Coordinates of C-alpha atoms in Angstrom, one line a residue:
X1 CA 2.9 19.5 -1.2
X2 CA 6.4 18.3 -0.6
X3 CA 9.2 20.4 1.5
X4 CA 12.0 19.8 4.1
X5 CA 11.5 20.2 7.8
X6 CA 14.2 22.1 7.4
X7 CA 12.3 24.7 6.5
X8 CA 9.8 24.8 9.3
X9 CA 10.9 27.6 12.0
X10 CA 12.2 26.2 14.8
X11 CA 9.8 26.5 18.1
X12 CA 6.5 26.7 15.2
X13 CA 3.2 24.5 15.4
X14 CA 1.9 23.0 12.5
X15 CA -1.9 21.9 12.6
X16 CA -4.3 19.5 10.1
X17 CA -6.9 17.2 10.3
X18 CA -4.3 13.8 10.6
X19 CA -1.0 13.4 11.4
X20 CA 0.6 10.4 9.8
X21 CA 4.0 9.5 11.4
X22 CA 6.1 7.5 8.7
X23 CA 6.3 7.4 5.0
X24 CA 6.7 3.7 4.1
X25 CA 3.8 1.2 2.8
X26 CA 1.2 1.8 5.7
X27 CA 2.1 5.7 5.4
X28 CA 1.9 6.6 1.9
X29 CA -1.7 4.2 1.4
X30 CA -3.3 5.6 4.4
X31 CA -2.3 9.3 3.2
X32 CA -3.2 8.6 -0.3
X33 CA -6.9 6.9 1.1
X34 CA -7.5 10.3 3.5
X35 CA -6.1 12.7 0.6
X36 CA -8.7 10.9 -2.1
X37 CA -12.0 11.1 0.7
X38 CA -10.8 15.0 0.7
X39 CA -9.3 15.1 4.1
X40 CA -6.3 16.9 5.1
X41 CA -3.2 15.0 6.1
X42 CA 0.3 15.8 7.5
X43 CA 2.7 13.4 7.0
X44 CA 6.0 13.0 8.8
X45 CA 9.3 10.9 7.0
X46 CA 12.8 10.7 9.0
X47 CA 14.3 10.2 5.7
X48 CA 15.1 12.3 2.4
X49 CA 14.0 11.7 -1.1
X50 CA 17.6 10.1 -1.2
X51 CA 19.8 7.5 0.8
X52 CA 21.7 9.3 3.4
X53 CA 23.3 7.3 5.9
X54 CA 23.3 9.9 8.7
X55 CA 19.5 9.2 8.5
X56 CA 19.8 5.5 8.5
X57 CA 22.1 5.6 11.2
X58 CA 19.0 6.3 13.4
X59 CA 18.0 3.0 12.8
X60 CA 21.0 1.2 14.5
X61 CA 20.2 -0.6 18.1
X62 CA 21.1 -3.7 19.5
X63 CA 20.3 -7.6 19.2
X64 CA 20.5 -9.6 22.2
X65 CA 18.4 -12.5 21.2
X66 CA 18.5 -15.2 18.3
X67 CA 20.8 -13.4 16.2
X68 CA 19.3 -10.2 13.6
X69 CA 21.5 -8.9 11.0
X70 CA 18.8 -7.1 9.7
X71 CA 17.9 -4.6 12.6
X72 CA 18.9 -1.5 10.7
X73 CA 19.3 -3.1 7.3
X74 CA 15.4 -3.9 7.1
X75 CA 13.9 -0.5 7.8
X76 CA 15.1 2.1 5.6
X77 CA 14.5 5.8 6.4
X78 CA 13.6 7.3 3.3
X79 CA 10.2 8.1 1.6
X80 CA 8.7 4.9 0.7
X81 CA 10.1 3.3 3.6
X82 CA 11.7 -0.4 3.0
X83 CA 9.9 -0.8 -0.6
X84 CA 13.2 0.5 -1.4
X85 CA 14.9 -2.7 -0.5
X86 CA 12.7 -4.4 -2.4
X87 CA 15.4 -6.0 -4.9
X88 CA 14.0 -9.6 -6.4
X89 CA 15.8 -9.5 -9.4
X90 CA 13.2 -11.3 -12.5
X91 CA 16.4 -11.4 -14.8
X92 CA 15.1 -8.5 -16.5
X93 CA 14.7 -5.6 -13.9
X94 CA 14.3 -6.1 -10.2
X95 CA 10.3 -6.3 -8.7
X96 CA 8.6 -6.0 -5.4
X97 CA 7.6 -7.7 -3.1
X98 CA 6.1 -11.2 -3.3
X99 CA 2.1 -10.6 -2.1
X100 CA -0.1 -12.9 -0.7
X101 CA -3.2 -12.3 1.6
X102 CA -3.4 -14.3 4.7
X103 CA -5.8 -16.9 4.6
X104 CA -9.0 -17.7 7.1
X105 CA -7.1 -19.9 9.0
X106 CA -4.5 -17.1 9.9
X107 CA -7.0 -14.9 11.4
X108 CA -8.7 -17.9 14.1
X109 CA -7.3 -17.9 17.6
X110 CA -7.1 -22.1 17.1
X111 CA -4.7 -24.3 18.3
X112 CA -1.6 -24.1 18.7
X113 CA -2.1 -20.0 18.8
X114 CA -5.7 -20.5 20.9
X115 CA -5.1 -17.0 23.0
X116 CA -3.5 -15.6 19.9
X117 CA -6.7 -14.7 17.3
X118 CA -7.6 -11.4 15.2
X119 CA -10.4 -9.6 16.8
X120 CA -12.2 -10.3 13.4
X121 CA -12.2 -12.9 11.0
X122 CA -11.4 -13.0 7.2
X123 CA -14.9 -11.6 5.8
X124 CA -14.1 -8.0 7.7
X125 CA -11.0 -7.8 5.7
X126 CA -11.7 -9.4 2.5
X127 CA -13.3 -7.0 0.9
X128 CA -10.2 -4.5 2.2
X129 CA -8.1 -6.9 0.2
X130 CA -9.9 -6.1 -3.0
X131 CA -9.4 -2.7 -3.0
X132 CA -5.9 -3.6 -2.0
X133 CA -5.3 -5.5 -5.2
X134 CA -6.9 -2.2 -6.6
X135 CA -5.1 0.6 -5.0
X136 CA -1.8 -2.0 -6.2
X137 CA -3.5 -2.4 -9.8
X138 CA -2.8 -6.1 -9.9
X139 CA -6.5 -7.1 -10.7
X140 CA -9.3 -8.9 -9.7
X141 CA -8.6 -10.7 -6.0
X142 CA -8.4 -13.3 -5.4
X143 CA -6.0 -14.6 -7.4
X144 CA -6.7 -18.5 -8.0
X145 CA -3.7 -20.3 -9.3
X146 CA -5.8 -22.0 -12.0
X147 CA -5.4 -19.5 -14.3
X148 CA -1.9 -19.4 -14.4
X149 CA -1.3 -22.8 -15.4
X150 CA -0.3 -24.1 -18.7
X151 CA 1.6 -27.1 -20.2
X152 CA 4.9 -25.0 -19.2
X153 CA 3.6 -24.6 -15.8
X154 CA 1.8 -27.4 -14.6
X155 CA 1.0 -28.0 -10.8
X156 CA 2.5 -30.9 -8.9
X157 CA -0.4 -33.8 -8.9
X158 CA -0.5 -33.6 -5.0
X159 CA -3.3 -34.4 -2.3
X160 CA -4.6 -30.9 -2.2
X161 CA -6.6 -31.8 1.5
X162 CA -3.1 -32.2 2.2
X163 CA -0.4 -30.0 0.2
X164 CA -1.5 -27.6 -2.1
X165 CA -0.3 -25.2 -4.6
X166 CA -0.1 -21.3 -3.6
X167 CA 0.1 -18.8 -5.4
X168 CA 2.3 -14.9 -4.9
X169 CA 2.2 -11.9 -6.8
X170 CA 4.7 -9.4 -7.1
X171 CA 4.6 -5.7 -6.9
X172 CA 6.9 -3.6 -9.0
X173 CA 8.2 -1.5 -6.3
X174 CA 8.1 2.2 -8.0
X175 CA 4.0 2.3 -6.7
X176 CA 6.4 3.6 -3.2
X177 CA 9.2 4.3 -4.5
X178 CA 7.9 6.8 -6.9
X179 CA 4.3 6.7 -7.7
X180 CA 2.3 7.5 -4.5
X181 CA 4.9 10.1 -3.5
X182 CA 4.7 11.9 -6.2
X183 CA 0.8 11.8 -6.3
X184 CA 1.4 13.0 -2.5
X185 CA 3.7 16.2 -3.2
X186 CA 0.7 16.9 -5.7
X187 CA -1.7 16.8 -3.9
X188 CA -3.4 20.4 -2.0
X189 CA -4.4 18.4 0.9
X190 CA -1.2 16.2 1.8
X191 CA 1.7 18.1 3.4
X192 CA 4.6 15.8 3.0
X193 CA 7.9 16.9 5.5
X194 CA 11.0 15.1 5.1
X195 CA 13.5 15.3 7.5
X196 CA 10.9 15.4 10.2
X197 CA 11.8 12.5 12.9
X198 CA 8.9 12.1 15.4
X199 CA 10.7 12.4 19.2
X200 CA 7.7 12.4 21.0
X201 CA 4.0 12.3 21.3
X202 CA 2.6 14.2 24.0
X203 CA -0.6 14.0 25.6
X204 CA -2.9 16.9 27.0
X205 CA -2.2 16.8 31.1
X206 CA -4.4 14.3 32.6
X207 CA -5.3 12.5 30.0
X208 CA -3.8 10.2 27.3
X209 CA -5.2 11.8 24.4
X210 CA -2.4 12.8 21.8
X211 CA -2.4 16.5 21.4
X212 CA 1.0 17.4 19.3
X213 CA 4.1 15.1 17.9
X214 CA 7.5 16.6 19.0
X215 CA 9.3 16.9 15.9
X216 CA 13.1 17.0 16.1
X217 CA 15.0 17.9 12.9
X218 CA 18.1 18.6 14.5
X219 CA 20.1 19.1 17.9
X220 CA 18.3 22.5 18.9
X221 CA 15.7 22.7 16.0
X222 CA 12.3 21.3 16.6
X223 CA 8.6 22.1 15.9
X224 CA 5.0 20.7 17.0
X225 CA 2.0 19.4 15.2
X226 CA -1.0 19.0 16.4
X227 CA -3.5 16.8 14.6
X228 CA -6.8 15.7 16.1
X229 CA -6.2 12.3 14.7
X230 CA -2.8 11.0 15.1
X231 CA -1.5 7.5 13.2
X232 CA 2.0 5.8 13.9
X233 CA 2.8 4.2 11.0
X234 CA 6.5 3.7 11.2
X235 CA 7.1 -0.1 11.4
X236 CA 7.0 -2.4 13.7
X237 CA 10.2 -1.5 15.9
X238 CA 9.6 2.4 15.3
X239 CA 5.7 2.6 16.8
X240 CA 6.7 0.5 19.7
X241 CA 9.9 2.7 20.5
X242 CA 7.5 5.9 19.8
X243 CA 5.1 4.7 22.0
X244 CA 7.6 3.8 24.9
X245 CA 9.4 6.8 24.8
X246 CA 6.3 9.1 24.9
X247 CA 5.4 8.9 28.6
X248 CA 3.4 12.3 29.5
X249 CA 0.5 10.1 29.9
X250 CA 2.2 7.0 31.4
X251 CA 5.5 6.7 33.0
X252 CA 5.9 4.0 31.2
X253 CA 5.0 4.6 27.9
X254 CA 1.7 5.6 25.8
X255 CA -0.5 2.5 25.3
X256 CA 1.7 0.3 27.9
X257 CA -0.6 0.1 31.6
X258 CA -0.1 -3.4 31.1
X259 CA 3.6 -4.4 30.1
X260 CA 2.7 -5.2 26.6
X261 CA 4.3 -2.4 24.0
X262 CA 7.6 -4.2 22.2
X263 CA 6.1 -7.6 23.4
X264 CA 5.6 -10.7 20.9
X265 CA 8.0 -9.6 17.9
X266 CA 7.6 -11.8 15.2
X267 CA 9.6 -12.7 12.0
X268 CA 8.6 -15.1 9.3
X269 CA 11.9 -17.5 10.0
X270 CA 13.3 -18.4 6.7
X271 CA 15.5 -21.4 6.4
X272 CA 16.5 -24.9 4.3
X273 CA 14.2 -27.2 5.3
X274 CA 15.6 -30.1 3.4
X275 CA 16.0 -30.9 -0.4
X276 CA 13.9 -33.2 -2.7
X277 CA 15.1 -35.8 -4.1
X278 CA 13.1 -36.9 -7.1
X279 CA 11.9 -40.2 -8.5
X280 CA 12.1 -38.9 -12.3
X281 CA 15.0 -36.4 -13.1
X282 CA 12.5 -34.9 -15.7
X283 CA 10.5 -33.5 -12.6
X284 CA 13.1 -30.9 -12.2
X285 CA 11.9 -29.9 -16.0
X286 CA 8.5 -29.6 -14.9
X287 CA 8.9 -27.0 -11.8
X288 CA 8.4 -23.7 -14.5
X289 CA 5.3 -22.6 -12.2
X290 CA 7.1 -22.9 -8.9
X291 CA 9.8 -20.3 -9.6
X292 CA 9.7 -16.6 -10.3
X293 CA 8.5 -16.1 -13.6
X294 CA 6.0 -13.7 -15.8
X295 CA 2.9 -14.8 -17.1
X296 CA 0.7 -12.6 -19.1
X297 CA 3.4 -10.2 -18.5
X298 CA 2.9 -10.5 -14.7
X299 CA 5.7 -11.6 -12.4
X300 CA 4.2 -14.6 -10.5
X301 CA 5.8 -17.8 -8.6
X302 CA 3.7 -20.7 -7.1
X303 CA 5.0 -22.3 -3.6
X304 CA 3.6 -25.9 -1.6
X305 CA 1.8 -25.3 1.7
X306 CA -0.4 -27.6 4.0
X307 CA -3.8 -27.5 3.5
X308 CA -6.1 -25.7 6.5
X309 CA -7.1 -28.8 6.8
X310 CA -3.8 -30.4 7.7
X311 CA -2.8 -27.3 10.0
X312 CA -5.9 -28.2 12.1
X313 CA -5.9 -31.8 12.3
X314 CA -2.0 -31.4 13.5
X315 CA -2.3 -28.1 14.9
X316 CA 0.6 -26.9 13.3
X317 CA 2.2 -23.7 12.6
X318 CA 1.7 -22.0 9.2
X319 CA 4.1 -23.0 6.6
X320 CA 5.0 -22.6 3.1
X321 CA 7.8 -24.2 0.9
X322 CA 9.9 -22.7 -2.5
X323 CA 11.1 -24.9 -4.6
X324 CA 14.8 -24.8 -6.1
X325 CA 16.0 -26.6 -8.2
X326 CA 20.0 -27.1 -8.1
X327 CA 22.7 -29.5 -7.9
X328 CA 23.5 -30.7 -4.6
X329 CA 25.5 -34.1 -3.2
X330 CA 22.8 -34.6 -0.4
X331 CA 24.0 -36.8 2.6
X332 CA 21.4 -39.3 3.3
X333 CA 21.2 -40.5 7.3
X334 CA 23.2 -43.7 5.8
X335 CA 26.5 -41.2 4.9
X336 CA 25.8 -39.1 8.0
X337 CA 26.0 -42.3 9.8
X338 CA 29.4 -42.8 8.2
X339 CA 30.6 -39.9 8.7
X340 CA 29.8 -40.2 12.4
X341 CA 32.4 -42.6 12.7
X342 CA 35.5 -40.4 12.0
X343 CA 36.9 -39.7 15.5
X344 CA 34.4 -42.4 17.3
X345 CA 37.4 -44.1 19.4
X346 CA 36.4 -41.1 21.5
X347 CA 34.5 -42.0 25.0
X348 CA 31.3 -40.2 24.4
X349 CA 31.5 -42.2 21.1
X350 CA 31.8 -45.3 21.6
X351 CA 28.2 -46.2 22.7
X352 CA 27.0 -45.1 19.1
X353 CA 29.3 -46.9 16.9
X354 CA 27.4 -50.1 16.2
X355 CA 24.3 -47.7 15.6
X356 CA 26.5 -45.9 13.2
X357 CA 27.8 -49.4 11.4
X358 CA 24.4 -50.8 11.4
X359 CA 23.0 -47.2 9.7
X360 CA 26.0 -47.3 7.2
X361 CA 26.1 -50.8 5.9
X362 CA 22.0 -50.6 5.4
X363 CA 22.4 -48.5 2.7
X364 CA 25.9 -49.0 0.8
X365 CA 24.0 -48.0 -2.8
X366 CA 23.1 -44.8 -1.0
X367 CA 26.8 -44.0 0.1
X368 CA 28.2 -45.3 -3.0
X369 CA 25.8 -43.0 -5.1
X370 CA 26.8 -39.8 -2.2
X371 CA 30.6 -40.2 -3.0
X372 CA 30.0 -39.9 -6.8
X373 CA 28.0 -37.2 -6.3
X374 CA 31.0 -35.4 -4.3
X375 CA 33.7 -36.0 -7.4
X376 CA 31.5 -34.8 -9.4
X377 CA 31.1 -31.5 -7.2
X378 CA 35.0 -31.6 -7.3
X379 CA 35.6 -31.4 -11.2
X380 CA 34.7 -27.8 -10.8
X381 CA 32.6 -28.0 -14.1
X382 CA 28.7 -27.1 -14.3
X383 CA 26.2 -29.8 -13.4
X384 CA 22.6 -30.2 -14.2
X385 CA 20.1 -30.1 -11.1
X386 CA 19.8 -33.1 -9.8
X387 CA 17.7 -32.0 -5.9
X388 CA 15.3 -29.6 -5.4
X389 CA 15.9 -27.0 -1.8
X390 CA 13.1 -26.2 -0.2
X391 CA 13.4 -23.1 1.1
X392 CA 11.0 -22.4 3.6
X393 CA 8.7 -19.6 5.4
X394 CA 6.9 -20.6 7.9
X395 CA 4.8 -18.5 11.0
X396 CA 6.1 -18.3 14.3
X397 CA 4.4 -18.6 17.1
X398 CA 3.5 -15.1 19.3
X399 CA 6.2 -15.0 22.3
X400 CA 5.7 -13.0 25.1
X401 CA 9.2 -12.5 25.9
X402 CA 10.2 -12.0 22.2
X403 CA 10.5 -8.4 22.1
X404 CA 11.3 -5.0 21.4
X405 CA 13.0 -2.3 24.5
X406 CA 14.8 0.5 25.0
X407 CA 18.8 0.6 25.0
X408 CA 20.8 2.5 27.3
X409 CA 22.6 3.9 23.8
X410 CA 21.5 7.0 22.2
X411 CA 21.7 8.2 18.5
X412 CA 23.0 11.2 17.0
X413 CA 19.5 13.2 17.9
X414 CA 19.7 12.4 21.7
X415 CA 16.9 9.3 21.2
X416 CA 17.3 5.8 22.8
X417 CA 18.0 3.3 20.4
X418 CA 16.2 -0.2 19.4
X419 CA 16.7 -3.1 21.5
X420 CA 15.6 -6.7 20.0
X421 CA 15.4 -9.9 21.7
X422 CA 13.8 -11.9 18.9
X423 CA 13.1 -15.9 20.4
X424 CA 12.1 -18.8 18.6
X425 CA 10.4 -21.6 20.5
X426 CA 10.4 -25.4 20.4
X427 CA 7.0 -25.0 19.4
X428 CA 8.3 -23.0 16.6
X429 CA 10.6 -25.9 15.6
X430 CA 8.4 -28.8 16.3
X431 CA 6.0 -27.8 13.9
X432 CA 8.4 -27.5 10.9
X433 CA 9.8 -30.8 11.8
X434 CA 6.5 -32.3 11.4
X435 CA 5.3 -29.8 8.7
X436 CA 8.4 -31.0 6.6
X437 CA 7.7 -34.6 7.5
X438 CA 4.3 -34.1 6.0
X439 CA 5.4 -32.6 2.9
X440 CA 7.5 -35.7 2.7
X441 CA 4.8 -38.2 3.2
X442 CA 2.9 -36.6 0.4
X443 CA 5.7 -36.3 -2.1
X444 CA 6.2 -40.4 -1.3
X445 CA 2.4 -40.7 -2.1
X446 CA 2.4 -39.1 -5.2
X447 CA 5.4 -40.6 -6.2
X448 CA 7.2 -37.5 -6.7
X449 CA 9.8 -38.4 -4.9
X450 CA 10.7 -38.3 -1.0
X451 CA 12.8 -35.4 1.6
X452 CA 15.7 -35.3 2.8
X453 CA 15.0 -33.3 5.8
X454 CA 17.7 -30.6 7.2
X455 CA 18.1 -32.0 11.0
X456 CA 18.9 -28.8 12.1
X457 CA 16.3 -26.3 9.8
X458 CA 16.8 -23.3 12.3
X459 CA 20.7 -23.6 12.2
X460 CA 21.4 -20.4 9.9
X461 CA 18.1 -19.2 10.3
X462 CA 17.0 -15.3 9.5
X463 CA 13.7 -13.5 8.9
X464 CA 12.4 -11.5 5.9
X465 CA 12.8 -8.0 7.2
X466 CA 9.1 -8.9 8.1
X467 CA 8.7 -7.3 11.2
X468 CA 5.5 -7.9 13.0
X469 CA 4.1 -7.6 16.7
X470 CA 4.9 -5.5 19.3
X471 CA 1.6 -3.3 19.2
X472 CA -0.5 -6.3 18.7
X473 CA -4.7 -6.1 18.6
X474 CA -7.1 -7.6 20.8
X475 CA -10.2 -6.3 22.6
X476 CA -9.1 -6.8 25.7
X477 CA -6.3 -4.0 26.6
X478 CA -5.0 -6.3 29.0
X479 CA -4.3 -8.4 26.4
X480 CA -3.6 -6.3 23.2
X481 CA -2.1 -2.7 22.8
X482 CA -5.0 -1.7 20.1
X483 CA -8.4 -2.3 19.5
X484 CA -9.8 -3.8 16.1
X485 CA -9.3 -0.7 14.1
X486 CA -5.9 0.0 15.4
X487 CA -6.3 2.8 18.1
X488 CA -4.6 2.3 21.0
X489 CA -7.0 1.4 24.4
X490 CA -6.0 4.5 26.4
X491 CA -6.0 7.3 23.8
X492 CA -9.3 8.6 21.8
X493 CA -7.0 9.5 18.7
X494 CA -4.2 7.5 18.4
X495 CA -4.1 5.1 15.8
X496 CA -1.0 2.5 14.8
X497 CA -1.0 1.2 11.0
X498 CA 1.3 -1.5 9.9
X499 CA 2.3 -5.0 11.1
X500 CA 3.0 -3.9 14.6
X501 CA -0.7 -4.4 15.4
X502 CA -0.6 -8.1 14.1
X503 CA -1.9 -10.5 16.8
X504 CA 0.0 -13.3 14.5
X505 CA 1.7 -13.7 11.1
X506 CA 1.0 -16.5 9.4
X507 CA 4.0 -17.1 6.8
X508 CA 2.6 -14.9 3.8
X509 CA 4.6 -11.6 3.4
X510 CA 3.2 -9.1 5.2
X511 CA 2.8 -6.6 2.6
X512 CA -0.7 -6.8 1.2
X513 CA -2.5 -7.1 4.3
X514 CA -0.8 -4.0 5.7
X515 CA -2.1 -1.9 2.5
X516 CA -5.5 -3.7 3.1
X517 CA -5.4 -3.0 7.2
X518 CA -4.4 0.9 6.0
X519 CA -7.6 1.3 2.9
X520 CA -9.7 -0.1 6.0
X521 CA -8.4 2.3 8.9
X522 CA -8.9 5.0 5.9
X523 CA -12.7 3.9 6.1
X524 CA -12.7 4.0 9.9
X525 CA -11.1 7.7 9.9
X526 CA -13.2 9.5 7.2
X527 CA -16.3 8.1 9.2
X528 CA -14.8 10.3 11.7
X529 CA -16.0 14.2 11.0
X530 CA -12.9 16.2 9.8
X531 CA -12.2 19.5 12.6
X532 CA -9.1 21.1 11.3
X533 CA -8.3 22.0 7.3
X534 CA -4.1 22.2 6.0
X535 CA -2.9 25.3 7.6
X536 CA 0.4 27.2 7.5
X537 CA 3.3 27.2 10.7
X538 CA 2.2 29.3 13.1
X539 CA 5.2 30.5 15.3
X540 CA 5.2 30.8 19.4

């Protein structure tokens, strides 16, 4: 059933078997997993069935770190969460999410992430990945990108112990946008409250075991539920702030005896590595599988990567590459070296002018071809492709000090807002120089053609709106705020769901792991026997 915490009486309690706090991706496929295994589920949205910008409002907070435009404009307080800013437009109607699992590799604590591993490998959560592709309707996993090549999408004849071809899906977003919630306000066993914004969880005295989630719906009107099992599935920032702000258990914070709640936020920094330049022109013909197309009626697009193999020999960072074809004048080191010059007479110039002259007269075909390129650019008419941008994805490395707190500012509902201090490492940027220089190499083998690497790749820089970390899992709780199925170390019945709890990110969107981590914590729950059925609002 479906209503509006509006109409829950002010000072009631509301009980059930689970409370689920958040209505987004994790939210909705944990609800629907508990609701099919006949338990009964309460589940808390902020948000409406509509965009309302008093709700998204809540959302607001501060960046302080590597700038992050998209603090409040990647979450989205409505039912079905973010998937409503899902908006790749196919030409022909706007799809989901690109999908991708994360690979084997992704799940090893290996170098350069050695203290940074999943408390299980890829076999526990491959068969969760299935029924993901399931629950999506997208098939049989796993996908191999085999079968979606043709004569009009051929793959790129690389070195795959090297580079290889990838392959994403996409989801059409109405599975959260409409779908599941309306399967959910059908359903005898879900209550669904909009409206309802989670202010605190409180624990029984003495012990950190989650007895009832404060539930604000406005200044002076607020209610209780009390769950035995309680799940914080509201996104990466929201379960961390939840967690910090709920301190009846811990002064400073549920879950966070050991400093670590808001701790090692990560992003999947997307960026211009560099552009292609190809040997053959008729290349950029030959690129159909590489961008966003349908095949068999199924929106698909292929992407380069390094091989496991090549991450591990180089112990590298994850990272992926799109390729895009387009018409660029790209400056070569020769023309940069040129360019230099303008304004060398200066003193801290002088020392690199004959390195500059010697860089520039090496390659006078290469400038002469550059400055063509530019009158072209300026006859303002259309132009074929002539370089492929490779715009990248690549993991970042868990930071310690790359985090989510508290800020002094409050929203219109009297709670502290986000504060984000997202970092990016050298290690983060070493490994997509080399990762790029790579690519390169191959592309030069293969005689494809050869990369024109951007010397500053993180200059411009900005994530996905694929927050992850902050509630991260190990099996040490000195070490990790959860355990391997997502409850936190200190309480017996509080579970997180969504990419807070992941220890790392690869560079595949996180989107189809965190269905699969939710089918799997569904598992994990409904071994648990159920103690409380749906009732009604009981008033103090």
């Amino acid at each position: 059933m479906l209503n509006s915490a509006d109409e829950v009486p002010s000072g009631a309690t509301l009980r059930d078997d689970v409370c689920i706090i958040g209505g987004g991706v994790a939210g909705l496929t944990l609800a629907a997993a508990l609701s099919a295994a006949g338990r009964s589920v309460t589940l808390l949205e902020c948000g409406g069935n509509d965009d309302e910008a008093a709700r998204q409002d809540l959302s607001e907070g501060e960046s302080v770190g590597q700038p992050y435009d998209q603090l409040a404009s990647g979450r989205y307080r409505r039912l079905g969460g973010s998937s409503h800013l899902w908006n790749i437009d196919l030409g022909e109607g706007e799809v989901g999410p690109r999908l991708q699992p994360l690979r084997p590799l992704d799940f090893e604590a290996r170098e350069p992430l050695r203290e940074c591993g999943w408390p299980f490998d890829f076999r526990e959560i491959e068969p969760y990945y299935r029924k993901a592709y399931e629950f999506l309707r997208l098939g049989t996993f796993p996908d191999d990108v085999g079968r979606w090549v043709d004569e009009h999408h051929p793959l790129l004849p690389l070195d795959r112990a090297v580079v290889e071809t990838t392959l994403f899906r996409f989801l059409p977003r109405e599975r959260f946008t409409g779908e599941l919630p309306e399967e959910l306000s059908a359903s005898p066993s879900v209550r669904v409250l909009l409206h309802a914004t989670v202010k605190e969880l409180v624990a029984r005295p003495g012990s950190a075991e989650v007895e009832a989630a404060r539930v604000i719906v406005s200044r002076g009107h607020e209610f209780e539920v009390r769950a035995r099992t309680f799940v914080l599935a509201a996104g990466t920032l929201e379960n961390a702030r939840l967690l910090l702000v709920s301190r009846s258990a811990q002064p400073t914070g549920l879950g966070n005896q050991h400093d670590l709640v808001g701790r090692y936020f990560m992003e999947h920094p997307h960026f211009c590595a560099g552009w292609m330049l190809p040997r053959d022109p008729a290349l950029l013909g030959r690129l159909g599988l590489y961008r966003l197309h349908r095949n068999a009626g199924r929106p698909v697009m292929a992407k380069l990567r390094l091989s496991e193999g090549a991450l591990r020999s180089e112990a590298l960072l994850d990272f992926c590459v799109g390729l895009k074809p387009m018409w660029r004048a790209v400056p070569t080191r020769s023309v940069k070296a040129l360019t230099s010059l303008k304004g060398s007479g200066r003193p801290n110039r002088i020392k690199e002018l004959p390195v500059a002259l010697w860089e520039a007269a090496a390659d006078l075909p290469g400038i002469v071809r550059y400055a063509g390129q530019r009158l072209k650019e300026r006859t303002g008419r259309p132009l074929q492709p002539n370089v492929v941008k490779l715009n990248a994805m690549t993991e970042q490395a868990p930071g310690r000090d790359s985090r989510m707190t508290l800020s002094e500012n409050r929203d219109a509902l009297g709670q502290q807002r986000v504060r984000l201090e997202w970092r990016l490492s050298r290690q983060d940027e070493e490994s997509v120089r080399r990762a790029t220089a790579i690519l390169d190499e191959e592309l030069r083998k293969s005689g494809l053609g050869r990369v024109v690497a951007n010397e500053e790749p993180f200059d411009g820089v900005s994530g996905g709106w694929h927050h992850m970390g902050t509630t991260r899992m190990h099996t040490d709780p000195r070490k990790g705020v959860v355990d391997a199925h997502g409850r936190v170390h200190a309480s017996p019945n509080l579970y997180l769901a969504g990419s807070s709890v992941f220890p790392t990110g690869g560079f595949a969107n996180p989107t189809l792991t965190i269905v699969a981590l939710a089918l799997r914590l569904a598992d994990h729950l409904v071994r648990r026997p159920a103690a409380v059925q749906l009732a009604p609002a009981e008033t103090k």
